[in-house]
C-alpha positions as a printed NumPy array, in Angstrom:
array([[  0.   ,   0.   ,   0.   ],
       [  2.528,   2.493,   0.886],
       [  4.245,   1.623,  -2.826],
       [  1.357,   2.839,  -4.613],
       [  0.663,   5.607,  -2.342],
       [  4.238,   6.708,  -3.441],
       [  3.423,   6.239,  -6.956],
       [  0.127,   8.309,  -6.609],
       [  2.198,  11.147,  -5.21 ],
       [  4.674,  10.962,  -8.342],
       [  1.399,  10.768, -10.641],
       [ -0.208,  13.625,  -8.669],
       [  3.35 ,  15.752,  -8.956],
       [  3.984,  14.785, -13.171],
       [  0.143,  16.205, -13.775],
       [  0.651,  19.485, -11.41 ],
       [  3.842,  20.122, -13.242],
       [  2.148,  19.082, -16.724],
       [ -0.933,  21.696, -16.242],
       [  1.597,  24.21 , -15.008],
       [  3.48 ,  23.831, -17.992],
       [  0.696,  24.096, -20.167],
       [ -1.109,  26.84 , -18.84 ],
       [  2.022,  28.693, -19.659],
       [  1.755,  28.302, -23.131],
       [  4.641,  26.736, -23.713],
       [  3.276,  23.673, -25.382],
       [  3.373,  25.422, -28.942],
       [  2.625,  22.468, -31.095],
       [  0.844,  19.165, -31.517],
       [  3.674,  17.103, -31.733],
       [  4.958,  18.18 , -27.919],
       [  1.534,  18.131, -26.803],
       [  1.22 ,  14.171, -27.988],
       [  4.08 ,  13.369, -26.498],
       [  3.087,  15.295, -23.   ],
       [  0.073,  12.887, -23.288],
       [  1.731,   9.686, -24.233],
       [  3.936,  10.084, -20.972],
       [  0.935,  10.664, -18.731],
       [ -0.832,   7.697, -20.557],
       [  2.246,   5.195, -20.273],
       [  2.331,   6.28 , -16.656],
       [ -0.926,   5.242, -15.977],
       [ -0.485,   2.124, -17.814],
       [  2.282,   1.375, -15.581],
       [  0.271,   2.419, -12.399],
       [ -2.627,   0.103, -13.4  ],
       [ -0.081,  -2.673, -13.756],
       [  1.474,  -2.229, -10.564],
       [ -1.37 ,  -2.057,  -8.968],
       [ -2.815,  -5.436, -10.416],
       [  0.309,  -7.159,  -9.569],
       [ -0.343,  -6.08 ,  -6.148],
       [ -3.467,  -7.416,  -6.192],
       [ -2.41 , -11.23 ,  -7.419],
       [  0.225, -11.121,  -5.068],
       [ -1.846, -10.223,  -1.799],
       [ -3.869, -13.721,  -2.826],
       [ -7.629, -12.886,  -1.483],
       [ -7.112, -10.275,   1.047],
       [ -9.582,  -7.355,   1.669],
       [ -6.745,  -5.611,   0.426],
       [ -7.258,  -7.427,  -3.136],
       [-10.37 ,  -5.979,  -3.644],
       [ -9.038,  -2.341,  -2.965],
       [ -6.381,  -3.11 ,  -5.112],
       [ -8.079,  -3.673,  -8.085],
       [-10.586,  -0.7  ,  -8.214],
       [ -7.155,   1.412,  -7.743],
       [ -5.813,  -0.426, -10.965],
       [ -9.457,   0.25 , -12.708],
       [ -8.84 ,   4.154, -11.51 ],
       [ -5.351,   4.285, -12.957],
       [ -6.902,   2.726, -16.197],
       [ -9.818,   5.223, -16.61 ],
       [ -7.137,   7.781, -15.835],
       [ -5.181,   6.549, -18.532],
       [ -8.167,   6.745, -20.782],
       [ -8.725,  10.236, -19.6  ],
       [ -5.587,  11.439, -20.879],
       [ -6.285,   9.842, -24.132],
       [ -9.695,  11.982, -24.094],
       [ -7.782,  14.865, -23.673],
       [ -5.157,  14.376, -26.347],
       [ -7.698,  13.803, -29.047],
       [ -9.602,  16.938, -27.87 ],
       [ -6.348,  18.809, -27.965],
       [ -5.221,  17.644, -31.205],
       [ -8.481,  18.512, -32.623],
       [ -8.653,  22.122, -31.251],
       [ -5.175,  22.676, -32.74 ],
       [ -6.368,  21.596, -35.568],
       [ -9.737,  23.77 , -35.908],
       [ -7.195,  26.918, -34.469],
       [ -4.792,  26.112, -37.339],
       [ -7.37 ,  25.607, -39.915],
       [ -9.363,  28.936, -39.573],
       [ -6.18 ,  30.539, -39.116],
       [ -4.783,  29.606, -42.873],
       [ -8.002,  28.509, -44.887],
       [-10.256,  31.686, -43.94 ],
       [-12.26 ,  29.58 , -41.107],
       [-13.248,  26.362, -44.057],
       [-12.639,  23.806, -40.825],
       [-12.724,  25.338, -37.368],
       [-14.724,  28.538, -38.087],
       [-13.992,  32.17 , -37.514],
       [-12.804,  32.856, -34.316]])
């Protein structure tokens, strides 16, 4: 327990320093915004992972059960971040396209 509560802290840190980042504006492009994502979703991966092992190893505890509704969270976390990746890529993509073609694809803003 107190391994994953360690690796919830490191999560909790990598997206507090990720949203600080990006509220700065410094994530200019879609290429370092995919790969911003693909770190937080490869992290979460590995969370839900760890946490499963856990879980088989514990063999039938109370704790088992805990376990593996804290490797579902780290999985719909993951799946979060992938939300968030497509909705960013696609916002670039409107910005960029009413910023060349005139407002054909993501209107006039």
């Amino acid at each position: 327990m107190l391994i994953q509560l360690y690796l919830t802290l490191v999560v909790l840190a990598f997206l507090a320093s990720y949203h600080a980042i990006s509220r700065q504006d410094t994530y200019k492009s879609i290429a370092e915004e995919t790969l911003a994502c693909a770190v937080g979703i490869f992290g979460f991966g590995l969370l839900a992972i760890a946490s499963y092992n856990i879980e088989i190893v514990s063999q039938g505890s109370i704790v088992t059960t805990t376990n593996e509704y804290i490797s579902l969270l780290w999985v719909a976390m993951a799946l979060l971040n992938v939300v968030y990746l497509v909705v960013t890529i696609l916002d670039d993509l409107a910005d960029a396209g009413s910023n060349t073609m005139g407002g054909m694809i993501g209107g006039n803003r």
